[in-house]
């Protein structure tokens, strides 16, 4: 059943607004500390509905959140693994500028929204929608919204990576992975994604390296040492990739790797 355009727009706006709210929550302690030290002459009022910041503080938090959103997209979603694998397949094929970087980044961006769709829907339904309807306070909405994102990152993060950053941060060793702070979970998630992306890239490179070896051996046996093996192997790698329906296999396996 197709989704109505207005509902899709509300979901998209809700996701962006909740991401900005999460970043604002991370920056709120720093702002409060600066106010306590007299560094900011801005006002905040505490009422029955919670703390209400003045317009300058709200403006500063919004712009700070917008500047932090690219880092959230790169390091807290599936974007890192996808864009690295797509870049490696281009190198394996021996193509320097095709597909161009804009196409690779755009494809990685839309695949990221596809993979993160269930997580973003949960954040919208469990956190942003109740907050927009004033059924949750800001702090409660942030706590509810960080749950699905934390769950997604934990599924993709290796235990030894979490243990590494927990040891560096001197977090209690008895604490489970679900209890570690985000400052420990995020870098552990990033290095786990890098390792997984390189493992997939290794598997992608193998058939194309074999083609390069075969072509180089044939050219060497024919005495054509002045002819570049890379140039001769390129059309064979392209036709192999097309006949094997490489994009379908690659994208399908890449999306399936997120479980």
CSV table of C-alpha atoms in Angstrom, one decimal:
chain,number,residue,atom,x,y,z
A,1,UNK,CA,0.0,0.0,0.0
A,2,UNK,CA,1.6,3.3,-1.0
A,3,UNK,CA,2.4,5.8,1.7
A,4,UNK,CA,0.7,9.2,1.5
A,5,UNK,CA,3.1,12.1,0.6
A,6,UNK,CA,2.1,14.1,3.7
A,7,UNK,CA,2.8,11.2,6.0
A,8,UNK,CA,6.2,10.7,4.3
A,9,UNK,CA,7.0,14.3,4.7
A,10,UNK,CA,6.0,14.2,8.4
A,11,UNK,CA,8.3,11.2,8.9
A,12,UNK,CA,11.2,12.9,7.2
A,13,UNK,CA,10.7,16.2,9.1
A,14,UNK,CA,10.4,14.2,12.3
A,15,UNK,CA,13.6,12.3,11.8
A,16,UNK,CA,15.6,15.5,11.1
A,17,UNK,CA,14.1,17.3,14.0
A,18,UNK,CA,14.8,14.4,16.4
A,19,UNK,CA,18.4,14.2,15.1
A,20,UNK,CA,18.8,17.9,15.9
A,21,UNK,CA,17.2,17.4,19.3
A,22,UNK,CA,19.7,14.6,20.1
A,23,UNK,CA,22.6,16.7,19.2
A,24,UNK,CA,21.2,19.6,21.2
A,25,UNK,CA,20.9,17.3,24.2
A,26,UNK,CA,24.6,16.5,23.9
A,27,UNK,CA,25.5,20.2,23.8
A,28,UNK,CA,23.1,21.3,26.5
A,29,UNK,CA,25.5,20.5,29.4
A,30,UNK,CA,28.3,22.5,27.8
A,31,UNK,CA,25.9,25.5,27.5
A,32,UNK,CA,24.8,25.2,31.1
A,33,UNK,CA,28.4,25.1,32.3
A,34,UNK,CA,29.3,28.1,30.3
A,35,UNK,CA,26.3,30.0,31.7
A,36,UNK,CA,27.3,29.0,35.3
A,37,UNK,CA,30.8,30.4,34.6
A,38,UNK,CA,29.4,33.6,33.4
A,39,UNK,CA,30.6,33.0,29.8
A,40,UNK,CA,27.1,33.4,28.4
A,41,UNK,CA,24.7,36.1,29.4
A,42,UNK,CA,21.7,34.2,28.3
A,43,UNK,CA,18.6,33.3,30.2
A,44,UNK,CA,16.9,30.0,31.0
A,45,UNK,CA,13.7,29.6,33.0
A,46,UNK,CA,12.5,26.5,34.8
A,47,UNK,CA,8.8,25.8,34.8
A,48,UNK,CA,6.3,22.9,35.2
A,49,UNK,CA,7.1,21.7,31.7
A,50,UNK,CA,10.9,21.7,32.2
A,51,UNK,CA,13.7,24.1,31.4
A,52,UNK,CA,13.0,26.6,28.7
A,53,UNK,CA,15.9,28.4,27.1
A,54,UNK,CA,15.9,31.9,25.7
A,55,UNK,CA,15.8,32.4,22.0
A,56,UNK,CA,19.6,33.1,21.6
A,57,UNK,CA,20.3,29.8,23.4
A,58,UNK,CA,17.8,27.9,21.2
A,59,UNK,CA,19.3,29.4,18.1
A,60,UNK,CA,22.8,28.5,19.1
A,61,UNK,CA,21.8,24.9,19.9
A,62,UNK,CA,20.0,24.6,16.6
A,63,UNK,CA,22.9,25.8,14.5
A,64,UNK,CA,25.3,23.7,16.5
A,65,UNK,CA,23.1,20.6,16.0
A,66,UNK,CA,23.0,21.3,12.2
A,67,UNK,CA,26.8,21.5,12.0
A,68,UNK,CA,27.0,18.2,13.9
A,69,UNK,CA,24.5,16.3,11.8
A,70,UNK,CA,27.1,15.2,9.1
A,71,UNK,CA,29.2,13.6,11.9
A,72,UNK,CA,26.1,11.8,13.1
A,73,UNK,CA,25.3,10.5,9.6
A,74,UNK,CA,28.9,9.4,9.0
A,75,UNK,CA,29.7,7.7,12.4
A,76,UNK,CA,26.4,6.5,13.8
A,77,UNK,CA,24.7,4.9,10.8
A,78,UNK,CA,25.5,2.4,8.1
A,79,UNK,CA,26.9,5.1,5.8
A,80,UNK,CA,30.6,4.3,6.6
A,81,UNK,CA,30.5,0.6,5.6
A,82,UNK,CA,28.5,1.3,2.4
A,83,UNK,CA,30.6,4.1,1.0
A,84,UNK,CA,33.8,2.3,1.7
A,85,UNK,CA,32.7,-0.9,-0.1
A,86,UNK,CA,31.4,1.1,-3.1
A,87,UNK,CA,34.7,2.9,-3.3
A,88,UNK,CA,36.6,-0.4,-3.1
A,89,UNK,CA,34.6,-2.0,-5.9
A,90,UNK,CA,35.5,1.0,-8.1
A,91,UNK,CA,39.1,0.5,-7.4
A,92,UNK,CA,38.9,-3.3,-7.9
A,93,UNK,CA,37.4,-2.7,-11.4
A,94,UNK,CA,40.3,-0.4,-12.2
A,95,UNK,CA,38.1,2.6,-12.8
A,96,UNK,CA,39.5,5.9,-11.5
A,97,UNK,CA,36.5,8.2,-11.9
A,98,UNK,CA,33.5,6.1,-12.9
A,99,UNK,CA,31.2,6.0,-11.1
A,100,UNK,CA,32.0,9.5,-10.0
A,101,UNK,CA,32.3,10.4,-6.3
A,102,UNK,CA,28.9,12.2,-6.4
A,103,UNK,CA,27.2,9.0,-7.6
A,104,UNK,CA,28.9,6.8,-5.0
A,105,UNK,CA,28.1,9.2,-2.1
A,106,UNK,CA,24.5,9.6,-3.3
A,107,UNK,CA,24.0,5.9,-3.6
A,108,UNK,CA,25.5,5.4,-0.2
A,109,UNK,CA,23.3,8.0,1.3
A,110,UNK,CA,20.0,6.5,-0.1
A,111,UNK,CA,21.1,3.0,0.9
A,112,UNK,CA,21.8,4.4,4.4
A,113,UNK,CA,18.3,5.7,4.7
A,114,UNK,CA,17.0,2.3,3.4
A,115,UNK,CA,19.0,0.3,6.0
A,116,UNK,CA,18.3,2.8,8.8
A,117,UNK,CA,14.6,3.0,7.9
A,118,UNK,CA,13.3,0.7,10.6
A,119,UNK,CA,15.5,2.3,13.3
A,120,UNK,CA,14.4,5.8,12.2
A,121,UNK,CA,10.7,4.8,12.2
A,122,UNK,CA,11.1,3.5,15.8
A,123,UNK,CA,12.7,6.8,16.9
A,124,UNK,CA,9.9,8.7,15.3
A,125,UNK,CA,7.1,6.6,16.8
A,126,UNK,CA,8.7,6.2,20.3
A,127,UNK,CA,10.3,9.5,20.8
A,128,UNK,CA,9.6,12.3,18.4
A,129,UNK,CA,5.9,11.8,18.0
A,130,UNK,CA,5.1,11.7,21.7
A,131,UNK,CA,7.4,14.7,22.2
A,132,UNK,CA,5.6,16.7,19.4
A,133,UNK,CA,2.3,15.8,21.1
A,134,UNK,CA,3.7,17.0,24.4
A,135,UNK,CA,3.3,13.6,26.0
A,136,UNK,CA,7.1,13.4,26.7
A,137,UNK,CA,9.5,16.0,28.0
A,138,UNK,CA,12.7,16.7,26.0
A,139,UNK,CA,15.0,14.6,28.3
A,140,UNK,CA,12.6,11.7,28.1
A,141,UNK,CA,12.3,11.9,24.3
A,142,UNK,CA,16.1,11.9,24.0
A,143,UNK,CA,16.4,8.8,26.2
A,144,UNK,CA,13.6,7.1,24.2
A,145,UNK,CA,15.1,8.1,20.9
A,146,UNK,CA,18.7,7.0,21.7
A,147,UNK,CA,17.4,3.5,22.5
A,148,UNK,CA,16.8,2.2,18.9
A,149,UNK,CA,20.0,3.9,17.7
A,150,UNK,CA,22.0,2.3,20.5
A,151,UNK,CA,20.5,-1.1,19.7
A,152,UNK,CA,21.4,-0.8,16.0
A,153,UNK,CA,25.0,0.1,16.8
A,154,UNK,CA,25.4,-2.7,19.4
A,155,UNK,CA,24.3,-5.2,16.8
A,156,UNK,CA,27.1,-4.1,14.5
A,157,UNK,CA,29.8,-3.6,17.1
A,158,UNK,CA,32.2,-6.3,18.2
A,159,UNK,CA,32.6,-7.0,21.9
A,160,UNK,CA,36.3,-6.6,21.9
A,161,UNK,CA,36.0,-3.1,20.3
A,162,UNK,CA,33.6,-2.1,23.1
A,163,UNK,CA,36.0,-3.6,25.7
A,164,UNK,CA,38.9,-1.7,24.2
A,165,UNK,CA,37.3,1.7,24.5
A,166,UNK,CA,35.7,0.8,27.9
A,167,UNK,CA,39.2,0.1,29.1
A,168,UNK,CA,40.6,3.3,27.7
A,169,UNK,CA,37.7,5.4,29.2
A,170,UNK,CA,38.1,3.5,32.5
A,171,UNK,CA,34.5,2.4,32.5
A,172,UNK,CA,33.5,-0.2,35.0
A,173,UNK,CA,34.4,-3.6,33.6
A,174,UNK,CA,31.3,-5.1,35.2
A,175,UNK,CA,29.1,-2.9,33.0
A,176,UNK,CA,27.4,-4.7,30.1
A,177,UNK,CA,27.6,-3.4,26.5
A,178,UNK,CA,24.0,-2.0,26.9
A,179,UNK,CA,25.2,0.2,29.7
A,180,UNK,CA,28.3,1.7,28.2
A,181,UNK,CA,28.0,5.5,27.4
A,182,UNK,CA,27.7,6.8,23.9
A,183,UNK,CA,31.3,8.2,24.0
A,184,UNK,CA,32.5,4.6,24.3
A,185,UNK,CA,30.0,3.0,21.9
A,186,UNK,CA,30.4,5.4,19.0
A,187,UNK,CA,34.2,4.9,18.4
A,188,UNK,CA,33.8,1.1,19.0
A,189,UNK,CA,31.0,1.1,16.3
A,190,UNK,CA,33.2,3.0,13.9
A,191,UNK,CA,36.2,0.7,14.0
A,192,UNK,CA,33.9,-2.3,13.8
A,193,UNK,CA,32.4,-0.8,10.7
A,194,UNK,CA,35.8,-0.2,9.2
A,195,UNK,CA,36.9,-3.7,9.8
A,196,UNK,CA,33.7,-5.2,8.3
A,197,UNK,CA,34.0,-2.9,5.2
A,198,UNK,CA,37.6,-4.0,4.6
A,199,UNK,CA,36.6,-7.7,4.9
A,200,UNK,CA,33.9,-7.2,2.3
A,201,UNK,CA,36.3,-5.3,0.1
A,202,UNK,CA,38.8,-8.1,0.3
A,203,UNK,CA,36.2,-10.6,-0.9
A,204,UNK,CA,35.3,-8.2,-3.7
A,205,UNK,CA,38.9,-7.7,-4.9
A,206,UNK,CA,39.7,-11.5,-5.2
A,207,UNK,CA,38.1,-12.2,-8.6
A,208,UNK,CA,39.4,-9.0,-10.2
A,209,UNK,CA,42.9,-9.7,-9.0
A,210,UNK,CA,42.7,-13.1,-10.6
A,211,UNK,CA,41.8,-11.6,-13.9
A,212,UNK,CA,44.7,-9.2,-13.6
A,213,UNK,CA,47.1,-12.1,-12.9
A,214,UNK,CA,45.8,-14.1,-15.9
A,215,UNK,CA,46.0,-11.2,-18.3
A,216,UNK,CA,49.5,-10.3,-17.1
A,217,UNK,CA,50.7,-13.9,-17.5
A,218,UNK,CA,49.3,-14.1,-21.0
A,219,UNK,CA,50.8,-10.8,-22.1
A,220,UNK,CA,54.2,-11.9,-20.6
A,221,UNK,CA,54.1,-15.2,-22.4
A,222,UNK,CA,53.4,-13.4,-25.7
A,223,UNK,CA,56.3,-11.1,-25.2
A,224,UNK,CA,54.0,-8.0,-25.0
A,225,UNK,CA,55.7,-6.5,-21.9
A,226,UNK,CA,55.2,-2.9,-23.1
A,227,UNK,CA,51.4,-3.3,-23.1
A,228,UNK,CA,49.7,-2.4,-19.9
A,229,UNK,CA,47.9,-5.4,-18.3
A,230,UNK,CA,45.6,-3.0,-16.5
A,231,UNK,CA,44.3,-1.6,-19.8
A,232,UNK,CA,43.8,-5.1,-21.3
A,233,UNK,CA,42.1,-6.5,-18.2
A,234,UNK,CA,39.7,-3.6,-17.8
A,235,UNK,CA,37.1,-4.8,-20.4
A,236,UNK,CA,37.3,-8.4,-19.1
A,237,UNK,CA,36.6,-7.2,-15.6
A,238,UNK,CA,33.7,-5.0,-16.8
A,239,UNK,CA,32.0,-7.8,-18.8
A,240,UNK,CA,32.5,-10.2,-15.9
A,241,UNK,CA,30.9,-7.7,-13.5
A,242,UNK,CA,28.0,-7.1,-15.9
A,243,UNK,CA,27.3,-10.8,-16.7
A,244,UNK,CA,27.4,-11.7,-13.0
A,245,UNK,CA,24.9,-8.9,-12.3
A,246,UNK,CA,27.5,-7.5,-9.9
A,247,UNK,CA,25.6,-4.5,-8.7
A,248,UNK,CA,22.6,-6.7,-7.7
A,249,UNK,CA,24.9,-9.1,-5.8
A,250,UNK,CA,27.0,-6.4,-4.2
A,251,UNK,CA,24.1,-4.2,-3.0
A,252,UNK,CA,22.1,-7.2,-1.9
A,253,UNK,CA,25.0,-8.7,0.1
A,254,UNK,CA,25.9,-5.3,1.5
A,255,UNK,CA,22.4,-4.6,2.8
A,256,UNK,CA,22.0,-8.2,4.1
A,257,UNK,CA,25.3,-7.8,6.1
A,258,UNK,CA,23.4,-5.5,8.5
A,259,UNK,CA,21.0,-8.3,9.4
